[in-house]
Amino acid sequence: MSQVKTAKGFWPGFNQRKFLDDWVMLLAALSIFVLSALFIDNFLSPLNMRGLGLAISTVGIAACTMLFCLASGHFDLSVGSVIACAGVVAGIVIRDTDSVVLGVSAALAMGLVVGLINGIVIAKLRINALIATLATMQIVRGLAYIFSSGKAVGVMDERFFVFGNGQLLGVPVPIIITVLCFVFFGWLLNYTTYGRNTMAIGGNQEAALLAGVNVDRTKIIIFAVHGLIGALAGVILASRMTSGQPMIGQGFELTVISACVLGGVSLSGGIGMIRHVIAGVLILAIIENAMNLKNIDTFYQYVIRGSILLLAVIIDRMKQR
Amino acid sequence: MTGAALRFNGIGKEFPGVKALAQISFEARPHSVHALMGENGAGKSTLLKILGGAYIPSSGTVQIGEQTMDFKSAADSIANGVAVIHQELHLVPEMTVAENLFLGHLPSRFGVVNGGLLRKQALACLKGLADEIDPQEKLGRLSLGQRQLVEIAKALSRGAHVIAFDEPTSSLSAREIDRLMAIITRLRDEGKVVLYVSHRMEEVFRICDAVTVFKDGRFVRTFDDMATLTHDQLVTCMVGRDIQDIYDYRPRERGQVALKVEGLLGPGLREAVSLKVHKGEILGLFGLVGAGRTELFRLLSGLTRSTAGQLQLFGENLHLRSPRDAIDAGVLLCPEDRKKEGIIPLSSVAENINISARGAHSSFGWLLREGWEKGNADQQIKAMKVKTPNAEQKIMYLSGGNQQKAILGRWLSMPMKVLLLDEPTRGIDIGAKSEIYQIIHNLAASGIAVIVVSSDLMEVMGISDRILVMSEGVLTGELNRDQADEAQLLQLALPRTRA
């Protein structure tokens, strides 16, 4: 337990600790960006910036709703499989019906259903989220392989490519969607009863229930929305690659959770802000990008990424003392 | 070390925002049973936790004989011959008695447990204490009294010469109590230092050789001549002032029946419960731990489902499927365990106050209105006199009393008809206590029906208009304010199955 710290920082009304908690990781992301820009050739080149933006987009979109899962004290391992399956479903339906709208809708519906199942199993049947989503992760991955017979499903319809390769005022569409997600889910978390109830459940589920929060329904919505948004990320990825690939996104769920935790979202629930997510996603993506530009061996990249994550959670732990 | 006295020298302990203990100094001698008494929250348990190494004191020292102790952990304390027998026993129900006795140092060779030796040592341990217990039995199958004996045997096997009991009789039957008393007397005669924390006057007068009284975390005085000490003297010393003026009771107008419970059955209730509480009335619900009071509240607040019976609120039937149903009907619960069931520790005070009422004050039921959020939080903080630097402070940093006031503020943001308070002042310092009593009185005076569950006899008698008593899941009696006396209430609250 730490002592009460109040307005006694540099100037009145300034809460040093709160400022640190809120902004330190975003500042860290910014410093890493500036350092990379200064010391790595071509880092700021339009081509690289574009690549960096696209790298952020898939993780960033999925991380927005993973934030809600984590904030409520749970997590979702099935998101990587949902991404792959959504691409496959979209590809198959577009191939068979020639309708982009139907294809995308089918993919999103699939994500929603998987999310609903996760939510119901976790909230109503009280199954641990780790086990429940570990199971759906494998089921959905299997379905992706079954639907596609294990091969990439190519898409010819150019209207589909707008999600991944389109541009608006020179900005790639995936980046625009990612930014919109950050804004929307940040708003949802802070300014709606749904968002506040999510935090309350993660902070103390028993107390939230006794305070009249509909805990089960809120949890089901959290997972359903996460499934839906995971599928959206999958559609965008498939569009970028012009095909739905059943093997894509292995280990993606762990990248998303790492990004959130790296940014400061608590794994045990009750603590989390959209700026944590933005910071975590940025840090991971910039470091990866920098390592690629520096031609660092992939094997070493794993070690470095893992070390950064470990360091981040240790720092977080120490901050709480 | 047997024969050495236990001394506390100026012990103090502070938590954020709370001074739990200050300047505690006294001596407990060998060959004596030394009682610690005081109201709830007086600091007895905190002192035992310091003795047991669970807390490190902010100031002062513990001394055994000539040696100054520096307990950094429970292991330190055990190694120095101290054993604290807590209310919740620290045993593993799924393991056998013998394994529990030697947990952490099982007799073994190359890591393989020597079963025969274990059994022999366990039998030796239990001999004379509880000969009837089979060391091979799973601990979970023993009665609570037997488990306590196992805990004592464990302490003795580790060479304890200072043994502290925290409310050891709270869930024992009369026969088990007699047996425990005999064992404690024997420990005393063997020259051990025995500390005995209890609320029960008759036990203290029966076996103790000295009494130290605590109040609000401070040492009041030690009586060491039990023969001349009277019951009244002890009570006056514990309460420290005229009881009436903390509770500030004022007679009120009693209105129509607000909540009527008929034939209610459900988890934790052994017989059907029927009761009524009127508008403007404060109904006390007294009982010992495990009497079923909290379980009754869980039924009334929609947290558990009843299996039979009926609830009526102002004549209308009430069906509760979830806490939300109860809240919408205006039946509001302040739970017993504030930390576990009341507050959301990481969230702000404002968040904790607004959580229940905000749905009704949001656009379309889910878009928060900033104006209302801020206005309501500030208003309740002011009305309840919650001491917090601002509404954005995390509620975990507030003291227990202020957390309780914030939860009351949460309910005052709602239309309230019936208020259920489960141990509303447990662990709260005396100043905040009287403020909370004031709030309860004002609520009742404004026409709210209040039910207060408490195991604090003084509190129940001090604030209630009428008192119901529960024991072992059964409603055992009803007394009006002017009829109620301590002995009678206790009589009704004690388990009936006793020999």
PDB file of N, CA and C in Angstrom, chain B residues 230-300:
ATOM      1  N   THR B 230     -14.844  -5.878  38.797  1.00  0.00           N
ATOM      2  CA  THR B 230     -16.245  -6.199  38.525  1.00  0.00           C
ATOM      3  C   THR B 230     -16.518  -6.073  37.034  1.00  0.00           C
ATOM      4  N   HIS B 231     -17.563  -6.739  36.646  1.00  0.00           N
ATOM      5  CA  HIS B 231     -18.044  -6.730  35.284  1.00  0.00           C
ATOM      6  C   HIS B 231     -18.255  -5.293  34.794  1.00  0.00           C
ATOM      7  N   ASP B 232     -18.947  -4.502  35.603  1.00  0.00           N
ATOM      8  CA  ASP B 232     -19.273  -3.132  35.207  1.00  0.00           C
ATOM      9  C   ASP B 232     -18.030  -2.267  35.031  1.00  0.00           C
ATOM     10  N   GLN B 233     -17.095  -2.466  35.940  1.00  0.00           N
ATOM     11  CA  GLN B 233     -15.844  -1.726  35.860  1.00  0.00           C
ATOM     12  C   GLN B 233     -15.171  -1.965  34.512  1.00  0.00           C
ATOM     13  N   LEU B 234     -15.156  -3.232  34.121  1.00  0.00           N
ATOM     14  CA  LEU B 234     -14.494  -3.617  32.878  1.00  0.00           C
ATOM     15  C   LEU B 234     -15.210  -2.993  31.674  1.00  0.00           C
ATOM     16  N   VAL B 235     -16.540  -3.077  31.677  1.00  0.00           N
ATOM     17  CA  VAL B 235     -17.308  -2.518  30.562  1.00  0.00           C
ATOM     18  C   VAL B 235     -17.089  -1.016  30.457  1.00  0.00           C
ATOM     19  N   THR B 236     -17.154  -0.327  31.570  1.00  0.00           N
ATOM     20  CA  THR B 236     -16.968   1.118  31.558  1.00  0.00           C
ATOM     21  C   THR B 236     -15.596   1.457  30.999  1.00  0.00           C
ATOM     22  N   CYS B 237     -14.615   0.663  31.399  1.00  0.00           N
ATOM     23  CA  CYS B 237     -13.255   0.908  30.930  1.00  0.00           C
ATOM     24  C   CYS B 237     -13.151   0.695  29.425  1.00  0.00           C
ATOM     25  N   MET B 238     -13.844  -0.334  28.917  1.00  0.00           N
ATOM     26  CA  MET B 238     -13.789  -0.623  27.486  1.00  0.00           C
ATOM     27  C   MET B 238     -14.482   0.438  26.653  1.00  0.00           C
ATOM     28  N   VAL B 239     -15.644   0.835  27.118  1.00  0.00           N
ATOM     29  CA  VAL B 239     -16.422   1.793  26.346  1.00  0.00           C
ATOM     30  C   VAL B 239     -15.863   3.199  26.531  1.00  0.00           C
ATOM     31  N   GLY B 240     -15.412   3.477  27.735  1.00  0.00           N
ATOM     32  CA  GLY B 240     -14.704   4.727  27.975  1.00  0.00           C
ATOM     33  C   GLY B 240     -15.590   5.938  28.142  1.00  0.00           C
ATOM     34  N   ARG B 241     -16.860   5.784  27.887  1.00  0.00           N
ATOM     35  CA  ARG B 241     -17.776   6.903  28.090  1.00  0.00           C
ATOM     36  C   ARG B 241     -19.181   6.334  28.164  1.00  0.00           C
ATOM     37  N   ASP B 242     -20.110   7.192  28.447  1.00  0.00           N
ATOM     38  CA  ASP B 242     -21.485   6.747  28.497  1.00  0.00           C
ATOM     39  C   ASP B 242     -21.907   6.264  27.109  1.00  0.00           C
ATOM     40  N   ILE B 243     -22.400   5.031  27.038  1.00  0.00           N
ATOM     41  CA  ILE B 243     -22.718   4.428  25.749  1.00  0.00           C
ATOM     42  C   ILE B 243     -23.699   5.290  24.956  1.00  0.00           C
ATOM     43  N   GLN B 244     -24.671   5.839  25.663  1.00  0.00           N
ATOM     44  CA  GLN B 244     -25.737   6.577  25.003  1.00  0.00           C
ATOM     45  C   GLN B 244     -25.217   7.641  24.042  1.00  0.00           C
ATOM     46  N   ASP B 245     -24.140   8.363  24.464  1.00  0.00           N
ATOM     47  CA  ASP B 245     -23.803   9.513  23.642  1.00  0.00           C
ATOM     48  C   ASP B 245     -23.073   9.172  22.342  1.00  0.00           C
ATOM     49  N   ILE B 246     -22.518   7.956  22.167  1.00  0.00           N
ATOM     50  CA  ILE B 246     -21.982   7.626  20.838  1.00  0.00           C
ATOM     51  C   ILE B 246     -23.148   7.304  19.908  1.00  0.00           C
ATOM     52  N   TYR B 247     -24.129   6.598  20.446  1.00  0.00           N
ATOM     53  CA  TYR B 247     -25.196   6.118  19.561  1.00  0.00           C
ATOM     54  C   TYR B 247     -26.221   7.198  19.285  1.00  0.00           C
ATOM     55  N   ASP B 248     -26.320   8.142  20.224  1.00  0.00           N
ATOM     56  CA  ASP B 248     -27.172   9.297  19.998  1.00  0.00           C
ATOM     57  C   ASP B 248     -28.574   8.875  19.565  1.00  0.00           C
ATOM     58  N   TYR B 249     -29.164   7.982  20.349  1.00  0.00           N
ATOM     59  CA  TYR B 249     -30.494   7.477  19.989  1.00  0.00           C
ATOM     60  C   TYR B 249     -31.572   8.524  20.254  1.00  0.00           C
ATOM     61  N   ARG B 250     -32.449   8.691  19.282  1.00  0.00           N
ATOM     62  CA  ARG B 250     -33.615   9.549  19.485  1.00  0.00           C
ATOM     63  C   ARG B 250     -34.845   8.783  19.016  1.00  0.00           C
ATOM     64  N   PRO B 251     -35.911   8.827  19.793  1.00  0.00           N
ATOM     65  CA  PRO B 251     -37.124   8.113  19.386  1.00  0.00           C
ATOM     66  C   PRO B 251     -37.668   8.716  18.081  1.00  0.00           C
ATOM     67  N   ARG B 252     -38.228   7.861  17.277  1.00  0.00           N
ATOM     68  CA  ARG B 252     -38.726   8.298  15.974  1.00  0.00           C
ATOM     69  C   ARG B 252     -40.157   7.826  15.773  1.00  0.00           C
ATOM     70  N   GLU B 253     -40.806   8.435  14.841  1.00  0.00           N
ATOM     71  CA  GLU B 253     -42.147   8.037  14.438  1.00  0.00           C
ATOM     72  C   GLU B 253     -42.024   6.742  13.629  1.00  0.00           C
ATOM     73  N   ARG B 254     -42.852   5.733  13.957  1.00  0.00           N
ATOM     74  CA  ARG B 254     -42.797   4.505  13.180  1.00  0.00           C
ATOM     75  C   ARG B 254     -43.972   4.479  12.210  1.00  0.00           C
ATOM     76  N   GLY B 255     -43.710   4.248  10.938  1.00  0.00           N
ATOM     77  CA  GLY B 255     -44.756   4.304   9.927  1.00  0.00           C
ATOM     78  C   GLY B 255     -45.305   2.937   9.569  1.00  0.00           C
ATOM     79  N   GLN B 256     -45.864   2.824   8.371  1.00  0.00           N
ATOM     80  CA  GLN B 256     -46.449   1.560   7.912  1.00  0.00           C
ATOM     81  C   GLN B 256     -45.336   0.526   7.663  1.00  0.00           C
ATOM     82  N   VAL B 257     -45.752  -0.725   7.448  1.00  0.00           N
ATOM     83  CA  VAL B 257     -44.767  -1.777   7.175  1.00  0.00           C
ATOM     84  C   VAL B 257     -44.131  -1.524   5.808  1.00  0.00           C
ATOM     85  N   ALA B 258     -42.792  -1.471   5.778  1.00  0.00           N
ATOM     86  CA  ALA B 258     -42.109  -1.244   4.502  1.00  0.00           C
ATOM     87  C   ALA B 258     -41.797  -2.581   3.842  1.00  0.00           C
ATOM     88  N   LEU B 259     -41.010  -3.385   4.527  1.00  0.00           N
ATOM     89  CA  LEU B 259     -40.627  -4.682   3.963  1.00  0.00           C
ATOM     90  C   LEU B 259     -41.191  -5.787   4.832  1.00  0.00           C
ATOM     91  N   LYS B 260     -41.878  -6.723   4.175  1.00  0.00           N
ATOM     92  CA  LYS B 260     -42.449  -7.840   4.898  1.00  0.00           C
ATOM     93  C   LYS B 260     -41.882  -9.122   4.303  1.00  0.00           C
ATOM     94  N   VAL B 261     -41.277  -9.931   5.144  1.00  0.00           N
ATOM     95  CA  VAL B 261     -40.676 -11.192   4.704  1.00  0.00           C
ATOM     96  C   VAL B 261     -41.494 -12.314   5.294  1.00  0.00           C
ATOM     97  N   GLU B 262     -41.939 -13.238   4.446  1.00  0.00           N
ATOM     98  CA  GLU B 262     -42.762 -14.319   4.962  1.00  0.00           C
ATOM     99  C   GLU B 262     -42.252 -15.674   4.528  1.00  0.00           C
ATOM    100  N   GLY B 263     -41.920 -16.506   5.518  1.00  0.00           N
ATOM    101  CA  GLY B 263     -41.529 -17.893   5.238  1.00  0.00           C
ATOM    102  C   GLY B 263     -40.341 -18.022   4.308  1.00  0.00           C
ATOM    103  N   LEU B 264     -39.400 -17.097   4.409  1.00  0.00           N
ATOM    104  CA  LEU B 264     -38.271 -17.101   3.483  1.00  0.00           C
ATOM    105  C   LEU B 264     -37.289 -18.228   3.807  1.00  0.00           C
ATOM    106  N   LEU B 265     -36.964 -19.003   2.786  1.00  0.00           N
ATOM    107  CA  LEU B 265     -35.966 -20.070   2.916  1.00  0.00           C
ATOM    108  C   LEU B 265     -34.962 -19.927   1.786  1.00  0.00           C
ATOM    109  N   GLY B 266     -33.732 -20.309   2.061  1.00  0.00           N
ATOM    110  CA  GLY B 266     -32.700 -20.242   1.039  1.00  0.00           C
ATOM    111  C   GLY B 266     -31.389 -20.663   1.638  1.00  0.00           C
ATOM    112  N   PRO B 267     -30.299 -20.593   0.855  1.00  0.00           N
ATOM    113  CA  PRO B 267     -29.003 -21.028   1.352  1.00  0.00           C
ATOM    114  C   PRO B 267     -28.635 -20.310   2.657  1.00  0.00           C
ATOM    115  N   GLY B 268     -28.219 -21.063   3.660  1.00  0.00           N
ATOM    116  CA  GLY B 268     -27.788 -20.464   4.921  1.00  0.00           C
ATOM    117  C   GLY B 268     -28.888 -20.340   5.955  1.00  0.00           C
ATOM    118  N   LEU B 269     -30.149 -20.561   5.571  1.00  0.00           N
ATOM    119  CA  LEU B 269     -31.255 -20.485   6.523  1.00  0.00           C
ATOM    120  C   LEU B 269     -31.757 -21.894   6.812  1.00  0.00           C
ATOM    121  N   ARG B 270     -31.841 -22.256   8.090  1.00  0.00           N
ATOM    122  CA  ARG B 270     -32.273 -23.606   8.431  1.00  0.00           C
ATOM    123  C   ARG B 270     -33.780 -23.686   8.611  1.00  0.00           C
ATOM    124  N   GLU B 271     -34.374 -22.583   9.084  1.00  0.00           N
ATOM    125  CA  GLU B 271     -35.827 -22.555   9.223  1.00  0.00           C
ATOM    126  C   GLU B 271     -36.348 -21.309   8.524  1.00  0.00           C
ATOM    127  N   ALA B 272     -37.613 -21.353   8.122  1.00  0.00           N
ATOM    128  CA  ALA B 272     -38.186 -20.224   7.406  1.00  0.00           C
ATOM    129  C   ALA B 272     -38.129 -18.964   8.264  1.00  0.00           C
ATOM    130  N   VAL B 273     -37.756 -17.846   7.629  1.00  0.00           N
ATOM    131  CA  VAL B 273     -37.640 -16.576   8.334  1.00  0.00           C
ATOM    132  C   VAL B 273     -38.803 -15.667   7.942  1.00  0.00           C
ATOM    133  N   SER B 274     -39.487 -15.128   8.957  1.00  0.00           N
ATOM    134  CA  SER B 274     -40.511 -14.123   8.699  1.00  0.00           C
ATOM    135  C   SER B 274     -40.188 -12.904   9.535  1.00  0.00           C
ATOM    136  N   LEU B 275     -40.250 -11.740   8.920  1.00  0.00           N
ATOM    137  CA  LEU B 275     -40.015 -10.516   9.691  1.00  0.00           C
ATOM    138  C   LEU B 275     -40.640  -9.333   8.971  1.00  0.00           C
ATOM    139  N   LYS B 276     -40.792  -8.249   9.744  1.00  0.00           N
ATOM    140  CA  LYS B 276     -41.328  -7.015   9.169  1.00  0.00           C
ATOM    141  C   LYS B 276     -40.430  -5.871   9.598  1.00  0.00           C
ATOM    142  N   VAL B 277     -40.264  -4.914   8.728  1.00  0.00           N
ATOM    143  CA  VAL B 277     -39.597  -3.697   9.173  1.00  0.00           C
ATOM    144  C   VAL B 277     -40.417  -2.511   8.668  1.00  0.00           C
ATOM    145  N   HIS B 278     -40.589  -1.546   9.577  1.00  0.00           N
ATOM    146  CA  HIS B 278     -41.484  -0.424   9.282  1.00  0.00           C
ATOM    147  C   HIS B 278     -40.710   0.750   8.729  1.00  0.00           C
ATOM    148  N   LYS B 279     -41.464   1.631   8.082  1.00  0.00           N
ATOM    149  CA  LYS B 279     -40.935   2.908   7.642  1.00  0.00           C
ATOM    150  C   LYS B 279     -40.403   3.656   8.876  1.00  0.00           C
ATOM    151  N   GLY B 280     -39.222   4.178   8.773  1.00  0.00           N
ATOM    152  CA  GLY B 280     -38.692   4.973   9.871  1.00  0.00           C
ATOM    153  C   GLY B 280     -38.178   4.178  11.048  1.00  0.00           C
ATOM    154  N   GLU B 281     -38.069   2.860  10.878  1.00  0.00           N
ATOM    155  CA  GLU B 281     -37.638   2.032  11.996  1.00  0.00           C
ATOM    156  C   GLU B 281     -36.201   1.544  11.771  1.00  0.00           C
ATOM    157  N   ILE B 282     -35.464   1.404  12.865  1.00  0.00           N
ATOM    158  CA  ILE B 282     -34.162   0.746  12.773  1.00  0.00           C
ATOM    159  C   ILE B 282     -34.289  -0.605  13.456  1.00  0.00           C
ATOM    160  N   LEU B 283     -34.165  -1.649  12.646  1.00  0.00           N
ATOM    161  CA  LEU B 283     -34.302  -3.007  13.172  1.00  0.00           C
ATOM    162  C   LEU B 283     -32.906  -3.611  13.295  1.00  0.00           C
ATOM    163  N   GLY B 284     -32.535  -4.000  14.499  1.00  0.00           N
ATOM    164  CA  GLY B 284     -31.231  -4.623  14.710  1.00  0.00           C
ATOM    165  C   GLY B 284     -31.340  -6.116  14.485  1.00  0.00           C
ATOM    166  N   LEU B 285     -30.298  -6.707  13.905  1.00  0.00           N
ATOM    167  CA  LEU B 285     -30.298  -8.149  13.693  1.00  0.00           C
ATOM    168  C   LEU B 285     -29.010  -8.659  14.312  1.00  0.00           C
ATOM    169  N   PHE B 286     -29.151  -9.249  15.512  1.00  0.00           N
ATOM    170  CA  PHE B 286     -27.966  -9.663  16.249  1.00  0.00           C
ATOM    171  C   PHE B 286     -27.740 -11.156  16.101  1.00  0.00           C
ATOM    172  N   GLY B 287     -26.492 -11.583  16.160  1.00  0.00           N
ATOM    173  CA  GLY B 287     -26.159 -12.998  16.104  1.00  0.00           C
ATOM    174  C   GLY B 287     -24.658 -13.142  16.090  1.00  0.00           C
ATOM    175  N   LEU B 288     -24.188 -14.354  16.373  1.00  0.00           N
ATOM    176  CA  LEU B 288     -22.750 -14.590  16.324  1.00  0.00           C
ATOM    177  C   LEU B 288     -22.360 -14.856  14.878  1.00  0.00           C
ATOM    178  N   VAL B 289     -21.056 -14.933  14.639  1.00  0.00           N
ATOM    179  CA  VAL B 289     -20.577 -15.242  13.294  1.00  0.00           C
ATOM    180  C   VAL B 289     -21.169 -16.583  12.855  1.00  0.00           C
ATOM    181  N   GLY B 290     -21.696 -16.646  11.638  1.00  0.00           N
ATOM    182  CA  GLY B 290     -22.254 -17.901  11.138  1.00  0.00           C
ATOM    183  C   GLY B 290     -23.701 -18.124  11.520  1.00  0.00           C
ATOM    184  N   ALA B 291     -24.367 -17.085  12.043  1.00  0.00           N
ATOM    185  CA  ALA B 291     -25.753 -17.248  12.476  1.00  0.00           C
ATOM    186  C   ALA B 291     -26.730 -17.203  11.310  1.00  0.00           C
ATOM    187  N   GLY B 292     -26.244 -16.790  10.131  1.00  0.00           N
ATOM    188  CA  GLY B 292     -27.122 -16.734   8.965  1.00  0.00           C
ATOM    189  C   GLY B 292     -27.620 -15.333   8.656  1.00  0.00           C
ATOM    190  N   ARG B 293     -27.089 -14.331   9.360  1.00  0.00           N
ATOM    191  CA  ARG B 293     -27.560 -12.964   9.124  1.00  0.00           C
ATOM    192  C   ARG B 293     -27.137 -12.467   7.758  1.00  0.00           C
ATOM    193  N   THR B 294     -25.846 -12.689   7.445  1.00  0.00           N
ATOM    194  CA  THR B 294     -25.344 -12.246   6.141  1.00  0.00           C
ATOM    195  C   THR B 294     -26.071 -12.986   5.026  1.00  0.00           C
ATOM    196  N   GLU B 295     -26.339 -14.276   5.255  1.00  0.00           N
ATOM    197  CA  GLU B 295     -27.044 -15.077   4.251  1.00  0.00           C
ATOM    198  C   GLU B 295     -28.452 -14.532   4.024  1.00  0.00           C
ATOM    199  N   LEU B 296     -29.106 -14.107   5.105  1.00  0.00           N
ATOM    200  CA  LEU B 296     -30.437 -13.504   4.980  1.00  0.00           C
ATOM    201  C   LEU B 296     -30.353 -12.230   4.135  1.00  0.00           C
ATOM    202  N   PHE B 297     -29.327 -11.431   4.384  1.00  0.00           N
ATOM    203  CA  PHE B 297     -29.142 -10.199   3.613  1.00  0.00           C
ATOM    204  C   PHE B 297     -28.872 -10.501   2.142  1.00  0.00           C
ATOM    205  N   ARG B 298     -28.117 -11.558   1.903  1.00  0.00           N
ATOM    206  CA  ARG B 298     -27.842 -11.917   0.506  1.00  0.00           C
ATOM    207  C   ARG B 298     -29.141 -12.279  -0.215  1.00  0.00           C
ATOM    208  N   LEU B 299     -30.066 -12.916   0.503  1.00  0.00           N
ATOM    209  CA  LEU B 299     -31.371 -13.233  -0.093  1.00  0.00           C
ATOM    210  C   LEU B 299     -32.177 -11.963  -0.333  1.00  0.00           C
ATOM    211  N   LEU B 300     -32.163 -11.060   0.660  1.00  0.00           N
ATOM    212  CA  LEU B 300     -32.968  -9.842   0.543  1.00  0.00           C
ATOM    213  C   LEU B 300     -32.425  -8.892  -0.514  1.00  0.00           C
TER     214      LEU B 300
END
